Coordinates of C-alpha atoms and ligand atoms in Angstrom, one line a residue:
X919 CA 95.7 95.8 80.9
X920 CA 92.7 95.5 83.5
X921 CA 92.9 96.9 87.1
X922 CA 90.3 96.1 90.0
X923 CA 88.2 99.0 90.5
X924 CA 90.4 100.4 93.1
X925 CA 92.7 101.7 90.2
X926 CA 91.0 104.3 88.2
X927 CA 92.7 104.5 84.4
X928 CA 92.6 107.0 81.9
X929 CA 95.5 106.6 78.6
X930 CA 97.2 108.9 76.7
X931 CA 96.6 111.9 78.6
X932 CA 98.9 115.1 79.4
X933 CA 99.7 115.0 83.3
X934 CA 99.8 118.0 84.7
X935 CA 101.8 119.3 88.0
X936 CA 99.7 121.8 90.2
X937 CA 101.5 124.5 89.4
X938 CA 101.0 124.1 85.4
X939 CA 104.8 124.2 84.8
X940 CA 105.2 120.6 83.7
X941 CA 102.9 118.9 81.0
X942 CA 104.3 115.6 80.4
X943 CA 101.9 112.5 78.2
X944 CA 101.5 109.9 79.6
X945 CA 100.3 106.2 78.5
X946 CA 98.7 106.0 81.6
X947 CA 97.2 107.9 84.6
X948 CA 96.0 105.6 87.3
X949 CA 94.6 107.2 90.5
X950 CA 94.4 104.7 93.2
X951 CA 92.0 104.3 96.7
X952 CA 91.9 102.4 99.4
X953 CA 88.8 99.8 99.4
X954 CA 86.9 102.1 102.4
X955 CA 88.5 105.3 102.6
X956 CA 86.9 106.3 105.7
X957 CA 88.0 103.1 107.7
X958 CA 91.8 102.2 108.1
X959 CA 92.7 99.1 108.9
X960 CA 96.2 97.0 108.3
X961 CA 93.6 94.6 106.2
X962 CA 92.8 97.5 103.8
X963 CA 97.0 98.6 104.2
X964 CA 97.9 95.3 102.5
X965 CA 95.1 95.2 99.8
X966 CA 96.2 98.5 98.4
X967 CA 99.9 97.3 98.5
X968 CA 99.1 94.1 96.7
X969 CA 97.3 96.4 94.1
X970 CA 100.4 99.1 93.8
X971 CA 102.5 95.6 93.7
X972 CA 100.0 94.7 90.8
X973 CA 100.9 97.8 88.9
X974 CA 104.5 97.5 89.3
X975 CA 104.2 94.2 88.1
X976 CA 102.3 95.1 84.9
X977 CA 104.8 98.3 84.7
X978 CA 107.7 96.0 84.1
X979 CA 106.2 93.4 82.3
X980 CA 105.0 96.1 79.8
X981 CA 108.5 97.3 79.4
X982 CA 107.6 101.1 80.3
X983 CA 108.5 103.6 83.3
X984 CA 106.2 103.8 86.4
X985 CA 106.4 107.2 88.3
X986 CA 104.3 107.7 92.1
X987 CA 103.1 110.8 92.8
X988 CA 101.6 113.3 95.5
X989 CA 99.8 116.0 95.4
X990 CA 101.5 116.8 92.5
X991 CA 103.2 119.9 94.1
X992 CA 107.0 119.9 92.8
X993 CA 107.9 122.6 90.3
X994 CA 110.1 120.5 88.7
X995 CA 109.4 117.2 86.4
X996 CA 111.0 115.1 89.1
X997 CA 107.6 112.7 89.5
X998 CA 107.0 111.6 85.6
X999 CA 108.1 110.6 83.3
X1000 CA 107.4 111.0 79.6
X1001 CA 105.3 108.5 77.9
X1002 CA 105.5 106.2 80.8
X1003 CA 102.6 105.8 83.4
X1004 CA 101.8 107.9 86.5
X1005 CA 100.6 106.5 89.9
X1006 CA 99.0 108.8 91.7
X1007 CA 98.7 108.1 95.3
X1008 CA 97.2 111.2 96.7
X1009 CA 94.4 109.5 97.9
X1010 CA 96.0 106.9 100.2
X1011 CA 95.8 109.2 103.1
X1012 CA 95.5 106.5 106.7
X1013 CA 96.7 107.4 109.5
X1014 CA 97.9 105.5 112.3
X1015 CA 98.6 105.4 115.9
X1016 CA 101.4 102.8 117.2
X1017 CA 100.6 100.2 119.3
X1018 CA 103.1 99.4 122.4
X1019 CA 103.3 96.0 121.7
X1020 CA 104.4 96.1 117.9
X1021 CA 107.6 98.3 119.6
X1022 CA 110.4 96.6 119.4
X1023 CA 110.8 95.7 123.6
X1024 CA 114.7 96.3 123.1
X1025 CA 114.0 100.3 121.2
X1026 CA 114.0 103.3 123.4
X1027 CA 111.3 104.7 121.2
X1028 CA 108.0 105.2 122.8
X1029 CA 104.6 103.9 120.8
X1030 CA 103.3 107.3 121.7
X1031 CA 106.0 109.4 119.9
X1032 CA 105.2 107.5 116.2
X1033 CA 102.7 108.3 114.0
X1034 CA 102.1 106.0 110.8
X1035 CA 101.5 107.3 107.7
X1036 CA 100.0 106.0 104.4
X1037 CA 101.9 107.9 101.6
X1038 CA 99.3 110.2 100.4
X1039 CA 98.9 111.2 103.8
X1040 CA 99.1 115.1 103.3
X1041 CA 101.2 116.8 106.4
X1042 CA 98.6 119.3 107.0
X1043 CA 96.3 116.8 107.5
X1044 CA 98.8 114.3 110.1
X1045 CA 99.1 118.1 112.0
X1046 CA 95.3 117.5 112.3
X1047 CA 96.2 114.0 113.5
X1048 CA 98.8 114.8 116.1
X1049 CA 98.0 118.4 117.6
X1050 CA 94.5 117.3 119.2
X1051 CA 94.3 118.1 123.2
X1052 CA 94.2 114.1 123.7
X1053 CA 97.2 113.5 121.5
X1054 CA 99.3 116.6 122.2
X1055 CA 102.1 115.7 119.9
X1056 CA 103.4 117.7 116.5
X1057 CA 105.9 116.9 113.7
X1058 CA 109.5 118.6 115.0
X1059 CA 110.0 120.0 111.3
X1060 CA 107.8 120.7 108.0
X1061 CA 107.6 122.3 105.1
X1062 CA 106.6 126.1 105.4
X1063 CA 103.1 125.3 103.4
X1064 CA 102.0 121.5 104.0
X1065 CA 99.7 120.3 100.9
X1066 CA 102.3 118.0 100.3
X1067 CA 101.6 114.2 100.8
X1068 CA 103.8 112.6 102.9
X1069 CA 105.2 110.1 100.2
X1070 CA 106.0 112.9 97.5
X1071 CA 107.3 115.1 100.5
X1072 CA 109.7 112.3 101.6
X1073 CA 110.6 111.4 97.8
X1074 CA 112.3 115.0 97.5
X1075 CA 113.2 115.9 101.1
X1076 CA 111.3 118.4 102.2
X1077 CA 112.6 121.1 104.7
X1078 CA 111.8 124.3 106.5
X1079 CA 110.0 125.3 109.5
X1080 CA 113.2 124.5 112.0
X1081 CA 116.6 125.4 112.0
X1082 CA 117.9 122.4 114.1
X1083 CA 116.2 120.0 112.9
X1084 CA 116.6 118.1 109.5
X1085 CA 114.5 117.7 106.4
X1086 CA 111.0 115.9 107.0
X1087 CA 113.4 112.5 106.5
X1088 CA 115.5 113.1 109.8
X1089 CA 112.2 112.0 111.3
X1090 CA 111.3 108.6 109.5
X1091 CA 111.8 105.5 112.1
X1092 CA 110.7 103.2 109.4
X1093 CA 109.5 103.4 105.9
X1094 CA 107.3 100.8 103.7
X1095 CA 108.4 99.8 100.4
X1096 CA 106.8 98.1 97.5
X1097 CA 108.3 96.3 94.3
X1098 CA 106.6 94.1 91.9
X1099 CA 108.1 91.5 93.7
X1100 CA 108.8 92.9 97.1
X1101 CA 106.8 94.1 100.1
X1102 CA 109.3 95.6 102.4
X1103 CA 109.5 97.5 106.0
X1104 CA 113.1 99.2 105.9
X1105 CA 114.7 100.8 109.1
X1106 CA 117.9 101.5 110.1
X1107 CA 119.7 98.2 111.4
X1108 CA 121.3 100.6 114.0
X1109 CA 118.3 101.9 115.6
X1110 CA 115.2 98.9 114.9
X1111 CA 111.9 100.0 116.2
X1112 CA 109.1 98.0 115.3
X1113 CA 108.7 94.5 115.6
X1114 CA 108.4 91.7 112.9
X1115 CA 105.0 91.1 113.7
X1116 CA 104.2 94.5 113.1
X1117 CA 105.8 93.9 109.6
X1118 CA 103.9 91.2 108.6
X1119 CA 100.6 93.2 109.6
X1120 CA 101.5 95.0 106.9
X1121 CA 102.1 92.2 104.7
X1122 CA 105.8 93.4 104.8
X1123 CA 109.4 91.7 105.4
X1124 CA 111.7 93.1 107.8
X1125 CA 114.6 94.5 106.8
X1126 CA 117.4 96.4 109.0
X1127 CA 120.0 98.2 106.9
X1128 CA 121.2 101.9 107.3
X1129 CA 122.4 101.8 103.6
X1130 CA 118.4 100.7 102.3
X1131 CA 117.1 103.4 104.7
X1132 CA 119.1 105.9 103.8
X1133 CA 118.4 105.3 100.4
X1134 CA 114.8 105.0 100.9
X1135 CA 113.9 108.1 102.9
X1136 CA 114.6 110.0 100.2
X1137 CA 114.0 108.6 97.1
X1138 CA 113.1 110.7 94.1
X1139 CA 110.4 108.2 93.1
X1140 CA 112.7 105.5 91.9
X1141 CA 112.8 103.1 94.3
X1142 CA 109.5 101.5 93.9
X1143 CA 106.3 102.5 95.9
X1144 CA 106.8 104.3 99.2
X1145 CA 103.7 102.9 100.6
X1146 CA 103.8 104.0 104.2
X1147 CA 106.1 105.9 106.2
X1148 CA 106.7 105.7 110.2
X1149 CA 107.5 109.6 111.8
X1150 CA 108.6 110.6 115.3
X1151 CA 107.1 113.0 116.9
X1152 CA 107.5 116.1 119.5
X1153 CA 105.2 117.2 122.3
X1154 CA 103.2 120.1 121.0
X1155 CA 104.3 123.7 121.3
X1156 CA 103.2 127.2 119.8
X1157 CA 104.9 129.3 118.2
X1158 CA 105.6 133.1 119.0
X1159 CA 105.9 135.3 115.6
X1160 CA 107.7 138.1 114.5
X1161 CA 109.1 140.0 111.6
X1162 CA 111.3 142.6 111.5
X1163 CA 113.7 144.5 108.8
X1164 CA 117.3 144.5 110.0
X1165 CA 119.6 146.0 107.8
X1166 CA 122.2 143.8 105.9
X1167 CA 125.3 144.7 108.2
X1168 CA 124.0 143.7 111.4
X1169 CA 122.1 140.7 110.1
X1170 CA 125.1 139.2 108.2
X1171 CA 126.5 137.3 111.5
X1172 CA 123.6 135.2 112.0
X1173 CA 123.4 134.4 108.3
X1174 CA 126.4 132.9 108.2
X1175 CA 126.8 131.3 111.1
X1176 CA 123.1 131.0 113.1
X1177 CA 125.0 132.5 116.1
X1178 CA 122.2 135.5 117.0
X1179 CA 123.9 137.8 119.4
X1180 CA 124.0 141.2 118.4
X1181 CA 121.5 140.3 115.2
X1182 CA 118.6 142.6 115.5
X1183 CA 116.0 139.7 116.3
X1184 CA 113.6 140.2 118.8
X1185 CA 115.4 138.7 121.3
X1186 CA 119.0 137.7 120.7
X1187 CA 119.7 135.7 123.9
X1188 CA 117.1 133.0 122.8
X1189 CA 117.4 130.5 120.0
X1190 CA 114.8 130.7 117.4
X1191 CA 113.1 127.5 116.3
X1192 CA 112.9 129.3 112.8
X1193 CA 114.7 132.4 111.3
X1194 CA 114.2 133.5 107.9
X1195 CA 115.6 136.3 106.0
X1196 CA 113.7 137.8 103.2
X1197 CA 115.9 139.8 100.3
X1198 CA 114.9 142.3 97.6
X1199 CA 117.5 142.1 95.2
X1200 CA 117.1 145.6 93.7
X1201 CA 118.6 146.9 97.3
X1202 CA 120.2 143.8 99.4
X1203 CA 120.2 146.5 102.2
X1204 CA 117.9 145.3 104.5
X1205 CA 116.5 141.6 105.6
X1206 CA 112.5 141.1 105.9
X1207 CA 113.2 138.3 109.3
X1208 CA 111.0 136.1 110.5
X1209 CA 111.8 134.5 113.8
X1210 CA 109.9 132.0 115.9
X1211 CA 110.0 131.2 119.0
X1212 CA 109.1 128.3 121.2
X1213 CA 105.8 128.5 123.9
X1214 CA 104.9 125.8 126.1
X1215 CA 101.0 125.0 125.4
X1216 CA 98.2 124.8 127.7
X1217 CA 97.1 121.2 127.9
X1218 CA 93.6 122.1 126.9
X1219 CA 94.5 124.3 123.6
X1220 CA 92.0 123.9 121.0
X1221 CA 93.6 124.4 117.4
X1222 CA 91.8 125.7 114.5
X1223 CA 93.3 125.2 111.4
X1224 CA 91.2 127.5 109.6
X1225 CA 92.9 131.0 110.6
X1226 CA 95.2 130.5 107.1
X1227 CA 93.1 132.5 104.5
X1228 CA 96.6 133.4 102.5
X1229 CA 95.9 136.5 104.3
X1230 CA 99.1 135.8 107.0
X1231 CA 102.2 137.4 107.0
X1232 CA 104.9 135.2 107.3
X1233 CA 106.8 132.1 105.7
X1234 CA 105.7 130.7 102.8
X1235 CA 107.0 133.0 99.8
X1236 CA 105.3 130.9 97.1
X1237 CA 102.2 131.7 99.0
X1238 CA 103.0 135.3 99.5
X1239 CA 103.4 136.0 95.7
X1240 CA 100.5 134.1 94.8
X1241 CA 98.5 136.3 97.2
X1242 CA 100.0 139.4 96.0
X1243 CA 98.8 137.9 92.6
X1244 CA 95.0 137.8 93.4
X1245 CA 95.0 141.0 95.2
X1246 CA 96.2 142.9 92.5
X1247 CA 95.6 141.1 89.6
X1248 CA 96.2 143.9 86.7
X1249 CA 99.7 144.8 88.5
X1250 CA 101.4 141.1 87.8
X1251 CA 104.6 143.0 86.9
X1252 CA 105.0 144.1 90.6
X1253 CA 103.3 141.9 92.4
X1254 CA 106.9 141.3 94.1
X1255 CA 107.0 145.0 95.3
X1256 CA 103.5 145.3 96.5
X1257 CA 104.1 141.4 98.1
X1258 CA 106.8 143.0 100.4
X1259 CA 105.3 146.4 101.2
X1260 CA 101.9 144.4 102.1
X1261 CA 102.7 141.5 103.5
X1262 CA 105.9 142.1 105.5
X1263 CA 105.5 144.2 107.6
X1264 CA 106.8 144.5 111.0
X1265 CA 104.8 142.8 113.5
X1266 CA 104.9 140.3 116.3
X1267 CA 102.5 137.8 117.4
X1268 CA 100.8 138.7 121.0
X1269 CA 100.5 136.0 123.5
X1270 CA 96.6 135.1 122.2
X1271 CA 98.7 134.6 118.8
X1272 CA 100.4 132.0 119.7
X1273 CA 100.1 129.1 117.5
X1274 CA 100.5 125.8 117.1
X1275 CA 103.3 124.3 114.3
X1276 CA 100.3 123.1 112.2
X1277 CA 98.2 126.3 112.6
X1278 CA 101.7 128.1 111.4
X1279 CA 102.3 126.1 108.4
X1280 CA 99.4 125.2 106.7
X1281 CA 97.7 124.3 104.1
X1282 CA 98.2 126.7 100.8
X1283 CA 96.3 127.0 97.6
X1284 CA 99.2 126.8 95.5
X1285 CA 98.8 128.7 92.4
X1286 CA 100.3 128.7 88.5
X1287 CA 103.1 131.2 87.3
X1288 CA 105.4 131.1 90.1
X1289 CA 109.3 130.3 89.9
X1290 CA 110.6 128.7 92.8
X1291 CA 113.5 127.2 93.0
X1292 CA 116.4 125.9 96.7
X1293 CA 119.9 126.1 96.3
X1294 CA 121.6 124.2 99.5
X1295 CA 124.8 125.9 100.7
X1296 CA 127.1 125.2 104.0
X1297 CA 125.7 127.8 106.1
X1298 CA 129.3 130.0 106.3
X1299 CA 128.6 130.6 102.5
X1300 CA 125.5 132.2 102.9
X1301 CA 126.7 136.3 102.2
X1302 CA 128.9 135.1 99.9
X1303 CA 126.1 133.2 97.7
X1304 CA 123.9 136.4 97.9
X1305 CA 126.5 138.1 96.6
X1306 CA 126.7 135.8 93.6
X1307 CA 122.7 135.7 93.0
X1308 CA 123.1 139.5 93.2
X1309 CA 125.4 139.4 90.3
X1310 CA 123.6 137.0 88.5
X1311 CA 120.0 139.2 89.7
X1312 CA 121.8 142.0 88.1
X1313 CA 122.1 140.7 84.7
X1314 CA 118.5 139.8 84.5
X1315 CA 117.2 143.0 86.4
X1316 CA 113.5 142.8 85.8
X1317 CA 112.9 139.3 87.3
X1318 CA 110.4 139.7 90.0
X1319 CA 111.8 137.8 92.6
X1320 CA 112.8 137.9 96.1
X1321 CA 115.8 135.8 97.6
X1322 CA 114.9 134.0 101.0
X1323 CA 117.2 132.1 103.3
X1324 CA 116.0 129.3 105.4
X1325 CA 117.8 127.1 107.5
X1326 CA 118.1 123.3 108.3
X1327 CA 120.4 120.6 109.6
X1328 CA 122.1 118.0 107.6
X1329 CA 120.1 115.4 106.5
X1330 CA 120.1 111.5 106.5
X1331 CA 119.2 110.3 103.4
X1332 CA 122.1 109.7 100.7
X1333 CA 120.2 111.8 98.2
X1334 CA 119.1 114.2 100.6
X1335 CA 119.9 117.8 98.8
X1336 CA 120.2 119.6 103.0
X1337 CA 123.5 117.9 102.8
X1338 CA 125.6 120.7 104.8
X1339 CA 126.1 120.7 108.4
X1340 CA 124.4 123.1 109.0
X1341 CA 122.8 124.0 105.3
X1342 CA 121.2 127.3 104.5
X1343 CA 118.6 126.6 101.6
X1344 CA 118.9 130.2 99.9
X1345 CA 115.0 130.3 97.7
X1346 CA 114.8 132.2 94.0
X1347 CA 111.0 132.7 94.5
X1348 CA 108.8 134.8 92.5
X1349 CA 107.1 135.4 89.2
X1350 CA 107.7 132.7 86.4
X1351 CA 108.6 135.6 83.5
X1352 CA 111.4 134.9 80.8
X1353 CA 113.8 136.7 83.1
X1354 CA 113.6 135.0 86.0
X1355 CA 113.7 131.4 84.2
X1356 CA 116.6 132.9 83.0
X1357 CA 118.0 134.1 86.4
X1358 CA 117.5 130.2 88.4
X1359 CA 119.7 129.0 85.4
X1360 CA 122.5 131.9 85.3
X1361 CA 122.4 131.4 89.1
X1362 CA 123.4 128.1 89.4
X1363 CA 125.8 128.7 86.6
X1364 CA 127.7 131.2 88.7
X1365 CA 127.8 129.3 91.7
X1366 CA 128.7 126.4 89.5
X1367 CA 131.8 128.7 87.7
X1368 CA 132.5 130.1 91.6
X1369 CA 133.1 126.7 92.8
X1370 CA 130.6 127.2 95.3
X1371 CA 129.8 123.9 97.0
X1372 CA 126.0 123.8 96.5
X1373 CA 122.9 121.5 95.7
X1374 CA 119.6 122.4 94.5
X1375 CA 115.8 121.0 95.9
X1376 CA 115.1 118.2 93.5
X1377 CA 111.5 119.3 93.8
X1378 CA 111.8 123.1 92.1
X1379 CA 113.2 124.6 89.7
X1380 CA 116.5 123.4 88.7
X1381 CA 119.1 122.7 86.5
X1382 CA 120.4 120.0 87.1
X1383 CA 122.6 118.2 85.3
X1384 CA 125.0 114.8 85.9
X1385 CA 128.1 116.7 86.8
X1386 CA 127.1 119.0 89.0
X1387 CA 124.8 115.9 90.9
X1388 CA 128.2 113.9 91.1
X1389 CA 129.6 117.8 92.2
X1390 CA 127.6 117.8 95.1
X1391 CA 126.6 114.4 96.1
X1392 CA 130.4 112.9 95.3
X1393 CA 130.2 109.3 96.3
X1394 CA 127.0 109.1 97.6
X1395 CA 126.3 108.9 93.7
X1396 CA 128.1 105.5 93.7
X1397 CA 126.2 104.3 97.3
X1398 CA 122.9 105.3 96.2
X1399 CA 123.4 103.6 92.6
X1400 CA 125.1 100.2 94.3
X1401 CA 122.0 100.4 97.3
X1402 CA 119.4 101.1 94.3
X1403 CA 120.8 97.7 93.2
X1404 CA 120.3 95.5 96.2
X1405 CA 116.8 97.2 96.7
X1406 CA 115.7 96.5 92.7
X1407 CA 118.1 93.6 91.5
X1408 CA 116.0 93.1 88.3
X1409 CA 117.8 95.3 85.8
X1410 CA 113.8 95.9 83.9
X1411 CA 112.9 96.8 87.3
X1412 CA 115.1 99.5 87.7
X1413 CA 114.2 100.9 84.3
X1414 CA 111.1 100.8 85.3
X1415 CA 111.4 102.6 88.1
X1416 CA 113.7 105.6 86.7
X1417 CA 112.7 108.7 84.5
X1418 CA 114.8 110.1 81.3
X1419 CA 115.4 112.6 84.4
X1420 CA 117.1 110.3 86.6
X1421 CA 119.0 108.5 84.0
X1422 CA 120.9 111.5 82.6
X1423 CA 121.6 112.6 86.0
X1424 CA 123.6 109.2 86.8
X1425 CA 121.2 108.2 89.1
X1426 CA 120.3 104.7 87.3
X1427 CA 123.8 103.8 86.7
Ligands
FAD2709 C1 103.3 126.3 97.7 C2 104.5 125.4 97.8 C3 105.3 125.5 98.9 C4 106.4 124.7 99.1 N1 107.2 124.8 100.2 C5 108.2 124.0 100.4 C6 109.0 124.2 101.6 O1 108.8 125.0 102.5 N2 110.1 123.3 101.7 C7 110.4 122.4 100.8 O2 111.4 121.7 100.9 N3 109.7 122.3 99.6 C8 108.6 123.1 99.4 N4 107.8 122.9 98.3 C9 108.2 121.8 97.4 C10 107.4 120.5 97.8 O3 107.4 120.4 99.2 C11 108.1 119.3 97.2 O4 108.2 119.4 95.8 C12 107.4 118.0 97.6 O5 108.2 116.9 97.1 C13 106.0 117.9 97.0 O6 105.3 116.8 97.5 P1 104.1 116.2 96.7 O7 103.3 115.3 97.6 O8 103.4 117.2 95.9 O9 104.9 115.2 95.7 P2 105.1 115.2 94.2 O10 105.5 116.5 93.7 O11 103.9 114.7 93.5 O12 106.3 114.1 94.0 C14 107.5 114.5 94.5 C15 108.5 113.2 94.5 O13 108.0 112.2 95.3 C16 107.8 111.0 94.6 N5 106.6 110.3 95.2 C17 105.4 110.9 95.5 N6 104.6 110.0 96.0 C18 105.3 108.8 96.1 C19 105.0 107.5 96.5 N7 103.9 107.2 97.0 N8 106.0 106.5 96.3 C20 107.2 106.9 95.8 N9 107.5 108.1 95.4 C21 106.6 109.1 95.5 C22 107.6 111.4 93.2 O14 107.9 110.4 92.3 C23 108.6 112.6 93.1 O15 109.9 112.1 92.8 C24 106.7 123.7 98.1 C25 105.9 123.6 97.0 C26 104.8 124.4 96.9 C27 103.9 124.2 95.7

C-alpha cells in the first residue's frame, strides 16, 4: 500500500504510549503532516483530510483496524489496537481564527469567542493561541497538564482545571469528521453555528444532529478521524493560587457537596474556579487543597509560558511524582512521601503571581512508571468513596500513591465518563509498583461490590469491563451503539474503526 509523501510508514513495529505502559505491534505506524506546516490554510485543511480519508479507505479495504492518535499520552491502551494500524496525528497542529461571516447570521455565538482547531493541535499550544494581549481570550476548562492534542483530548474527555465547567467537550461548537467515505462538519441541530459555506471550506457536509454530536465529542477513537474541532472561548483571566492542609473534618462539607462555607479555604465566601484535595492514604487526616481563584487581567499582560520548570507546586499529580522522581532518584520507594513534604506546602500566590489559565496548566514532561488512574462519582459520594479506597489502600499498604479529588460538571457527550451532576473525579496517582496496579483494580472492585455509582477516565488506568460500562453508562450504551450506526453505516467500517478494547466493552455492538 503506497501513501503520498505526506504519510510517513513504518510496518510491523511495537507502538509505544508515552508513558511506556502500553506496547502494542502494529502492521502499521503512519505519522501524517500537513503539506506546509508553517502555513494554514483551508486548501491545506482539505488535502490532509482527503489523505486521512485515503487511509481510512485503504484501512477497510485491507480488512484491519485503524486507530488515531495524539500525543500518545493515555495510560491506558484506549488509542490501538493490536495488529491493526496507528494514525498518528500529532503533527496536525493549525490553528484558526473564525471569520464573522462563516457565523451562522441566526447563532448568538460571536466569531471572536471560537477558535478552530486541527486535531493535533496540543492545548498548551491553542493557550499560546488565545491568551496574547491582541486576542485576550482563554479556554474556560483544561486538563491540569496540557501536552495533550486536542483530538486525543476530545476522544477521552478530558477534565480538570474548573469546577463549573465541564470536560474540554462542553466547549466544542462544532467538530470535523472523516470516514473513508465521508467528510463531515457535525454540530448540534439545536444550537447551529457556522455556516454551510464554512463547511464546504473545509471540504465538509453539514450536518445538524445533537445525537451525532454528542456522539462525536467524545469518541474513544472509533468514530473515524476527528479532523478538526471548533472551541468556545472565555475572556482571559489569572488565576490566584493557594494551598493549604485542612484537616479531614472541616474539609469534608465541601467535598461532598462544593458548598465552601466554614471549609478552611482561603476565603470561604468566594467560589473557587478550582479546588483540589490531596490525600495520603497512610493518615486520611488532613487534605493538601489547592484553590484558585479568579483575577481580572490587565489588558496589556504579557504571558510567559516558560515559568513551568516541573518545579511548581500545585495541580498536576502525575507531574508532581515524576518530579519527586528526578530529584531523588535512589529513593523511588518514597518518592510519594518526599512528593508531599516538598511540593505541598502551604503557600499562596501574591498578586505579581497571578497567572494566566495557560501559564497555570502547562505543558509537562510526562514521564514512565507512574499509575494514574479517574474514578467519576456524584459529588455527595465523595467521603464515602475515600472511605472505600481506604479500605481497598489498606490491603495493599505499600502502594505509593496519593488519592486526589477534582471536580467538574456533567458532561455532554454520550460517552463522556464526568457523567454526574456535579461529578467529583477521585485520582489513584503514583508509582506504577505491583501494589498499586493491584490497588486501581481492588479499587474499582470495591466500589463495584459497594454498588457505588461510578465511571472511570477511559484514558488511564482502568478496568474496565462490559458490565460495569453498561453499569455506568446504562442506555447511553444503546444510543451511542445505534448513533455509531448512522455515523458508520458500513458494518467493515465500523470494524475498522473499533479495537478488541472497544468490542469487549459493548461499544461496537
Ligand atoms: C501528565 C499527564 C497529565 C494528565 N492530566 C489529565 C487531567 O488533568 N485530566 C484528564 O482528564 N486527563 C489527564 N490525563 C490523561 C490525558 O489527558 C488523556 O488520556 C488524553 O486523552 C490524552 O490525549 P492525547 O492527545 O495524548 O491522545 P491519545 O492518548 O493519543 O489518544 C486518546 C484517545 O483519543 C483518540 N484520538 C486521538 N487523536 C484522534 C484523532 N485525530 N481522531 C480520532 N480519535 C483520536 C485515540 O484513538 C484515543 O481513543 C493526563 C495524562 C498525562 C500523561
Amino acid at each position: 500500500m503506497a501513501f503520498d509523501t505526506f504519510v510517513q510508514v513504518e510496518d510491523n513495529i511495537d507502538w509505544v504510549n508515552h508513558h511506556e505502559n502500553i506496547v502494542r505491534r502494529v502492521t502499521k505506524r503512519l505519522t501524517i503532516d500537513n503539506e506546509v506546516p508553517q502555513s494554514p490554510t483551508m486548501a491545506g485543511m482539505r488535502a490532509t483530510a482527503a489523505r486521512l480519508q485515503v487511509i481510512a479507505a485503504a484501512a477497510v479495504a485491507a480488512g484491519v483496524q485503524v486507530r488515531a492518535c495524539g500525543a500518545r499520552w493515555s495510560f491506558s491502551d484506549i488509542p490501538v489496537a493490536e495488529n491493526g494500524w496507528i494514525v498518528e496525528t500529532d503533527r496536525l497542529g493549525w490553528r484558526f481564527n473564525v471569520a464573522e461571516g462563516d457565523v451562522e447570521p441566526t447563532s448568538v455565538t460571536l466569531a471572536d469567542d471560537l477558535i478552530l482547531a486541527q486535531c493535533g493541535a496540543k492545548i498548551s499550544k491553542i493557550n499560546e493561541a488565545l491568551e496574547t494581549p491582541q486576542k485576550r481570550r482563554t479556554l474556560r476548562t483544561m486538563g491540569a497538564s496540557n501536552g495533550q492534542t486536542v483530538g486525543g483530548a476530545l476522544g477521552t474527555g478530558t477534565h480538570g482545571s474548573a469546577i463549573d465547567v465541564g470536560g474540554l467537550e462542553s466547549q466544542v461548537a462544532g467538530i470535523q469528521l472523516l470516514t473513508a467515505t465521508q467528510n463531515l462538519w457535525i454540530e448540534r441541530a439545536s444550537a447551529p453555528v457556522m455556516t454551510a459555506a464554512f463547511a464546504a471550506k473545509l471540504g465538509a457536509t453539514l450536518v445538524r444532529d445533537d445525537a451525532k454530536f454528542e456522539a462525536a465529542i467524545v469518541s474513544l477513537g472509533s468514530l473515524g478521524f476527528v479532523h478538526a474541532a471548533l472551541l468556545r472561548t472565555t475572556g482571559r483571566h489569572l488565576l490566584n493560587s493557594s494551598l493549604s492542609h485542612i484537616p479531614m473534618g472541616q474539609i469534608a462539607t465541601a467535598l461532598n457537596t462544593l458548598m465552601f462555607q466554614g471549609s478552611g479555604i482561603p476565603d470561604m465566601t468566594r467560589r473557587p474556579y478550582f479546588f483540589q484535595a490531596i490525600f495520603d492514604p497512610r493518615g486520611m487526616d488532613k487534605a493538601f487543597t489547592t484553590v484558585r481563584y479568579k483575577e481580572a487581567c490587565r489588558p496589556d499582560y504579557q504571558p510567559d509560558y516558560d515559568l513551568h520548570t516541573g518545579y511548581e507546586p500545585g495541580t498536576d499529580v502525575p507531574r508532581m511524582i515524576a518530579h519527586a522522581i528526578t530529584a531523588f532518584p535512589d529513593l523511588r520507594d518514597t518518592a510519594v512521601s518526599l512528593m508531599m513534604a516538598s511540593e505541598l506546602r502551604v503557600r499562596a500566590d501574591t498578586p505579581n503571581e497571578w497567572r494566566l489559565p495557560g501559564e497555570v496548566y502547562t505543558f509537562t514532561s510526562a514521564r514512565e512508571g507512574l499509575v494514574s488512574t479517574g474514578f467519576a462519582v456524584p459529588i455527595g459520594q465523595v467521603t464515602t468513596v475515600l472511605n472505600i479506597l481506604r479500605d481497598a489502600f489498606l490491603t495493599q499498604p505499600s502502594s505509593p500513591v496519593v488519592f486526589t479529588c477534582r471536580y467538574a460538571q456533567k458532561s455532554p457527550g454520550i460517552l463522556s465518563f464526568i457523567r454526574y451532576d456535579p461529578t467529583c473525579v477521585v485520582d489513584i496517582d503514583g508509582i506504577s509498583t505491583g501494589a498499586s496496579l493491584k490497588l486501581v483494580k481492588i479499587a474499582a472492585d470495591r466500589l463495584e461490590a459497594a454498588g457505588m455509582p461510578f465511571t472511570q477516565h477511559w484514558g488511564k488506568f482502568n478496568n474496565l469491563t462490559k458490565v460495569r460500562v453498561r453499569n455506568a453508562y446504562g442506555s447511553s450504551v444503546d444510543r451511542w451503539n445505534a448513533t455509531r450506526k448512522l455515523l458508520l453505516p458500513d458494518a467493515a467500517e465500523r470494524n475498522a474503526f473499533s479495537s478488541p478494547l472497544l468490542d469487549s466493552l459493548g461499544l461496537n455492538d
